[in-house]
JSON list of C-alpha atoms in Angstrom, two decimals:
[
{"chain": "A", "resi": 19, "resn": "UNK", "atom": "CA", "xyz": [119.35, 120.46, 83.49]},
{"chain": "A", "resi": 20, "resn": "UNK", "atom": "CA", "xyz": [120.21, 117.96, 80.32]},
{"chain": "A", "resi": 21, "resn": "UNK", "atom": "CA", "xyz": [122.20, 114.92, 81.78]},
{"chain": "A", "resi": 22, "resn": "UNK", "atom": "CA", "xyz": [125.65, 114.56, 80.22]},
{"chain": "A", "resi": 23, "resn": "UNK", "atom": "CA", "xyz": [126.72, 112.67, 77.31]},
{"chain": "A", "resi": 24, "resn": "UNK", "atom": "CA", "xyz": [129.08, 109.89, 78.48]},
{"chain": "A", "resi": 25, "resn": "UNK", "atom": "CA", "xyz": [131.89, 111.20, 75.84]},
{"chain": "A", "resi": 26, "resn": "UNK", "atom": "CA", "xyz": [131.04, 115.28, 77.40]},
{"chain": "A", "resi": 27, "resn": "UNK", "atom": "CA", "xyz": [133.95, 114.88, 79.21]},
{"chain": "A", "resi": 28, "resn": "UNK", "atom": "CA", "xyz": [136.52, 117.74, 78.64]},
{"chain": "A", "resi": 29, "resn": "UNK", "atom": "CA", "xyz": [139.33, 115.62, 79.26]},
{"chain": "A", "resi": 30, "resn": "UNK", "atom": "CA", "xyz": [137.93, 112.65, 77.22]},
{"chain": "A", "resi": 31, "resn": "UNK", "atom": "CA", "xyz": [137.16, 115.02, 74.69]},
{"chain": "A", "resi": 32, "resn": "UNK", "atom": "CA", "xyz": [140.90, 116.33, 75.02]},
{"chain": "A", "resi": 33, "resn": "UNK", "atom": "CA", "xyz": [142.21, 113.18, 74.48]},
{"chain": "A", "resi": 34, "resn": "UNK", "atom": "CA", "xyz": [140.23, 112.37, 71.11]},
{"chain": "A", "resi": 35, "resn": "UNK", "atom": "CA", "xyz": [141.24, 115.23, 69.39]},
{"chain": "A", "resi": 36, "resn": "UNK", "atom": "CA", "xyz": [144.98, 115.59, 70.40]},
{"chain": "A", "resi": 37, "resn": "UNK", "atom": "CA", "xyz": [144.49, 118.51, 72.32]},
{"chain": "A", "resi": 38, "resn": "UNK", "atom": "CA", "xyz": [143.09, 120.95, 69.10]},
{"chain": "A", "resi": 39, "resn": "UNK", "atom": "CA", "xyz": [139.98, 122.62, 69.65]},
{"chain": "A", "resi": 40, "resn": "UNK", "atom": "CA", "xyz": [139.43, 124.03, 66.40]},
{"chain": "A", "resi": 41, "resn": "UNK", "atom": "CA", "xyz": [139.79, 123.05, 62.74]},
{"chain": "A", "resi": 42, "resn": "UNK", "atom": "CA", "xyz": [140.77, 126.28, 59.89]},
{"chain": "A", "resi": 43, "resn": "UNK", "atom": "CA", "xyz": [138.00, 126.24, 57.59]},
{"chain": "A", "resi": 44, "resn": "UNK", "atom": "CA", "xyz": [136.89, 122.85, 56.44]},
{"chain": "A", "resi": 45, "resn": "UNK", "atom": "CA", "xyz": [134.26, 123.20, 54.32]},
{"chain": "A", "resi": 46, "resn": "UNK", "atom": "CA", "xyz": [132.50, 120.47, 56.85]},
{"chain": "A", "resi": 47, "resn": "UNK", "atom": "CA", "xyz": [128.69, 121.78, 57.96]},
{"chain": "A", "resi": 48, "resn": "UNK", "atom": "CA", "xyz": [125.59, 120.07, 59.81]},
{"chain": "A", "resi": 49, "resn": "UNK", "atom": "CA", "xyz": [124.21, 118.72, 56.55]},
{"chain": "A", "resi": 50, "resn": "UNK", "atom": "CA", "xyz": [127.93, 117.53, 54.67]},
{"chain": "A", "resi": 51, "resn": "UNK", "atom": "CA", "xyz": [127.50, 113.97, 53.78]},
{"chain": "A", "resi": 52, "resn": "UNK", "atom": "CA", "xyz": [130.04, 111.65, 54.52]},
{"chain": "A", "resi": 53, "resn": "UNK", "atom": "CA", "xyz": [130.89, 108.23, 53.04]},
{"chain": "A", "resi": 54, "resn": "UNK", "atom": "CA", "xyz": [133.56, 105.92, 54.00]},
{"chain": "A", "resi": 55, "resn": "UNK", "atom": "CA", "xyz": [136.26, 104.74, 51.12]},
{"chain": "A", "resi": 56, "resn": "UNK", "atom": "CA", "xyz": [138.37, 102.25, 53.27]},
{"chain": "A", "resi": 57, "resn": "UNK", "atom": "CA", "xyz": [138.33, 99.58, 55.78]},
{"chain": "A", "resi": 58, "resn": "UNK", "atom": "CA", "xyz": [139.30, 101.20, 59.30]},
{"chain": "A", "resi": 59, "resn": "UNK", "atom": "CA", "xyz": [143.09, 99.34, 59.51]},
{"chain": "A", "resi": 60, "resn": "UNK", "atom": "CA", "xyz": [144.55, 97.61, 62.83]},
{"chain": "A", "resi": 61, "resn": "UNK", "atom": "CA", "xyz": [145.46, 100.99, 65.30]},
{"chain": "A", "resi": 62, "resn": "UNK", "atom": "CA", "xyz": [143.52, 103.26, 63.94]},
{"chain": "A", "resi": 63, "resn": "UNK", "atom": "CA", "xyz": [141.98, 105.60, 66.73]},
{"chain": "A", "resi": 64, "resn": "UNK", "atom": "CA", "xyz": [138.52, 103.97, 68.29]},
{"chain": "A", "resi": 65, "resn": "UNK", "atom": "CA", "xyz": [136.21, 106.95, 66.84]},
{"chain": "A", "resi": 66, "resn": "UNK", "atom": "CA", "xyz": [137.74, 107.36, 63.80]},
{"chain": "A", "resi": 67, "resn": "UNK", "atom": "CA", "xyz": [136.92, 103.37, 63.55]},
{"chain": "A", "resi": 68, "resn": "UNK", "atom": "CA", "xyz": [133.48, 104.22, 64.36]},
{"chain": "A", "resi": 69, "resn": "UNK", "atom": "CA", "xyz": [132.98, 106.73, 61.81]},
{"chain": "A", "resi": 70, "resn": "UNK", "atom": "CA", "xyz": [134.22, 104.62, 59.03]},
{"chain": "A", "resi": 71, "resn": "UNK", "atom": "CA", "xyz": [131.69, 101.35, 59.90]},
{"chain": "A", "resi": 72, "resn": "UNK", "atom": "CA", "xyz": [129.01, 104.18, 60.21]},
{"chain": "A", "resi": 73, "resn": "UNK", "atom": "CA", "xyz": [129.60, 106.22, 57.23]},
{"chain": "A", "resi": 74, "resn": "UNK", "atom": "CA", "xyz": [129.22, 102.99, 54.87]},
{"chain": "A", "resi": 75, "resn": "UNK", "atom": "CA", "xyz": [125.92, 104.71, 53.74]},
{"chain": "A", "resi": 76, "resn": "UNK", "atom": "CA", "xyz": [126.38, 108.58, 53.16]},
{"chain": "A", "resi": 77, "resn": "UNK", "atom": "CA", "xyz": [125.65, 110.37, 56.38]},
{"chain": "A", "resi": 78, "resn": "UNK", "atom": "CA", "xyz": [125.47, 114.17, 57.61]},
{"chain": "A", "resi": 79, "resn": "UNK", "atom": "CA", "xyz": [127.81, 115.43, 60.30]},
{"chain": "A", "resi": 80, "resn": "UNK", "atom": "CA", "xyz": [125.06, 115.99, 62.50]},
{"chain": "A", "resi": 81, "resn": "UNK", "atom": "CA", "xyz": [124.22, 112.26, 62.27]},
{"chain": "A", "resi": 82, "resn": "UNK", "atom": "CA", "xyz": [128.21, 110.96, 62.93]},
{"chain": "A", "resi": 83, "resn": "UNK", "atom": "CA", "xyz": [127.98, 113.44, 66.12]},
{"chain": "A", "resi": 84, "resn": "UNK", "atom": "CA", "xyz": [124.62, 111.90, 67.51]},
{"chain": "A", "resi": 85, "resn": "UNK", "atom": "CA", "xyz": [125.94, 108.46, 66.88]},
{"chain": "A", "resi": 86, "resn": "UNK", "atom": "CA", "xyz": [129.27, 109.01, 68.46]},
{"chain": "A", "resi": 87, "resn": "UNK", "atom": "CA", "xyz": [127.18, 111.01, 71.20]},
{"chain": "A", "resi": 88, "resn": "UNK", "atom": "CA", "xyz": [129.92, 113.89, 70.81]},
{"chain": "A", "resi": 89, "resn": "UNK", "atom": "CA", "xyz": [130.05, 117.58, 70.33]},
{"chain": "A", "resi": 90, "resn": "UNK", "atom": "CA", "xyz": [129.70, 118.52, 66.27]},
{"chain": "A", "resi": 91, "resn": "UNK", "atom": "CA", "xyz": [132.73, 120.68, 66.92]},
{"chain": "A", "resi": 92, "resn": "UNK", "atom": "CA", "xyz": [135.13, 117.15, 67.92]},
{"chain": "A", "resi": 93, "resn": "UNK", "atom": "CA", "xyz": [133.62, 115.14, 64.93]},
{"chain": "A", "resi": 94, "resn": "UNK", "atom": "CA", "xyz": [134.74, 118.07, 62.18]},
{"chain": "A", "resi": 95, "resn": "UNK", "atom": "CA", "xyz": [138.18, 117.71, 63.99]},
{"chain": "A", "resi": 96, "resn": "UNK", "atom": "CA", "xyz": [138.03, 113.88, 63.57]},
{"chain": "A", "resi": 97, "resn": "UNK", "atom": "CA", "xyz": [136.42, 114.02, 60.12]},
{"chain": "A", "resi": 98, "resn": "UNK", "atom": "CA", "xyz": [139.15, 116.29, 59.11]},
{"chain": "A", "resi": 99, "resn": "UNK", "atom": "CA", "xyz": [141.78, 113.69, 60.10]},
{"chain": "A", "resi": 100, "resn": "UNK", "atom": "CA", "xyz": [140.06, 111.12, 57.82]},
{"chain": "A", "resi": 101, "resn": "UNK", "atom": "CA", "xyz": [139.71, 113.95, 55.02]},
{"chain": "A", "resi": 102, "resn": "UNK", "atom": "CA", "xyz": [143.65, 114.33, 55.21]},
{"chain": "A", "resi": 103, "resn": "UNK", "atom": "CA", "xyz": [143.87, 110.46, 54.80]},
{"chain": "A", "resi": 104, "resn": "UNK", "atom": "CA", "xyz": [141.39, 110.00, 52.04]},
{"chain": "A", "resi": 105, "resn": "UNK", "atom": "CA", "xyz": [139.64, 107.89, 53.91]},
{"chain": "A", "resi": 106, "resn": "UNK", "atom": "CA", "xyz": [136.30, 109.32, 53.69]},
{"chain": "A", "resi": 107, "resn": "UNK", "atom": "CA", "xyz": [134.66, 111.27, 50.84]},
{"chain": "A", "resi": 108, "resn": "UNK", "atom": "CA", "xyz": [132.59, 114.47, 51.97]},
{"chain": "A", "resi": 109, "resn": "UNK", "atom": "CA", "xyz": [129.81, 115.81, 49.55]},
{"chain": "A", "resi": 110, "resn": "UNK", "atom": "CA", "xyz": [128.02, 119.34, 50.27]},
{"chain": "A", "resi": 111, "resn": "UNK", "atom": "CA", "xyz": [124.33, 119.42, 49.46]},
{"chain": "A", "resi": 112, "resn": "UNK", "atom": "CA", "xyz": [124.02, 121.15, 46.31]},
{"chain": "A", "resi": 113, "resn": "UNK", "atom": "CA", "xyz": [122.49, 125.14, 46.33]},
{"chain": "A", "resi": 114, "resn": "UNK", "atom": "CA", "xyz": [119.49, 125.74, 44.55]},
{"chain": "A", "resi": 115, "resn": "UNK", "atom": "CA", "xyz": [119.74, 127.29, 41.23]},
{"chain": "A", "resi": 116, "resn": "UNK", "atom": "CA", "xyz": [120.15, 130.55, 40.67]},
{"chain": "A", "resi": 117, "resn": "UNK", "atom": "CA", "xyz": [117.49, 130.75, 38.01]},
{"chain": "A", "resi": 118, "resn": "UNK", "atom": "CA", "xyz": [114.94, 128.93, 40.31]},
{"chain": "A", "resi": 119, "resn": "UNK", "atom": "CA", "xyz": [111.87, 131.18, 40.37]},
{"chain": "A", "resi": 120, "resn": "UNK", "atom": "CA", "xyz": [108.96, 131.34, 42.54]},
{"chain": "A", "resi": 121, "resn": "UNK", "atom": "CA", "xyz": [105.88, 130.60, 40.37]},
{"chain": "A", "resi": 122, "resn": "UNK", "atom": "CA", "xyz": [103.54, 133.96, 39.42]},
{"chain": "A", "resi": 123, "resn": "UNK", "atom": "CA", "xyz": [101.13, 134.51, 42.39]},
{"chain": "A", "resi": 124, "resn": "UNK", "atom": "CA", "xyz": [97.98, 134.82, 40.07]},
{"chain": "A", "resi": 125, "resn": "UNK", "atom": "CA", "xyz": [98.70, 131.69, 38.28]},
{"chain": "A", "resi": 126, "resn": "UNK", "atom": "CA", "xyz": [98.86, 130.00, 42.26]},
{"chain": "A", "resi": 127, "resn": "UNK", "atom": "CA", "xyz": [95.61, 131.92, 43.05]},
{"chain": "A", "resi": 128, "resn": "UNK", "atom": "CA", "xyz": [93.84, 131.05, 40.07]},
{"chain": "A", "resi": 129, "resn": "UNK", "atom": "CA", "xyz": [95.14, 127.12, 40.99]},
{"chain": "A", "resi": 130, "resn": "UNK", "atom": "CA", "xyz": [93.78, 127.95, 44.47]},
{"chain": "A", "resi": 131, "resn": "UNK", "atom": "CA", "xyz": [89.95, 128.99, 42.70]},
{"chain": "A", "resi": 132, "resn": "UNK", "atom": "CA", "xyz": [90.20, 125.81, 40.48]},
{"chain": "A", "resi": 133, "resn": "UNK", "atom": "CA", "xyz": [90.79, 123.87, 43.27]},
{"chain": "A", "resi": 134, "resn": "UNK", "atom": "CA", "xyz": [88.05, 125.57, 45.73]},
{"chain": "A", "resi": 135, "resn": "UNK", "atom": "CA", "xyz": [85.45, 125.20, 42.88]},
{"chain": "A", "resi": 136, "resn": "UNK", "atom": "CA", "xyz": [86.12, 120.99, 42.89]}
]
């Protein structure tokens, strides 16, 4: 059995995001880098001050969960609140190209001979 993260607790948890438990499509995944545009302000909520002083540097979703030591599914809820504001800046690793193509497999294995024959 994993021990608990200190901020695991349900009501804890409860508390942070105002009772929701689920944000409508945000657009937010595991690998959605986010970057801080403000200062947190005097009053802001404690993890949404967190966030901002972490996300100086672009970082992924996953990383603002480990480093808040909460669930991925609270930080999207909190993110969203600083989305709303404009207080942070979210930026979706960009898809490959459509017209990306593998390379031909006899020009690899005639790489691979040239290679062997070194």
């Amino acid at each position: 059995m994993s021990p608990r993260l200190e901020d695991e607790n349900p009501d804890r948890l409860y508390m942070v995001t105002g009772g929701r438990s689920d944000v409508t499509d945000d657009g937010l995944d595991l690998v959605t880098l986010i970057v801080s545009e403000c200062e947190p302000t005097p009053g802001m909520q404690s993890e949404h001050v967190r966030i901002l002083r972490f996300c100086t540097s672009p970082a992924a979703v996953v990383e603002i969960a480990a480093e808040l030591r909460m669930p991925v599914s609270v930080v999207r809820i909190l993110l969203c609140d600083l989305l709303d504001t404009s207080r942070v800046s979210a930026r979706n690793p960009r898809p490959a190209p459509a017209e990306t193509t593998l390379p031909d497999p006899e020009l690899l294995k005639q790489v691979l001979v040239g290679l062997e024959k070194l």
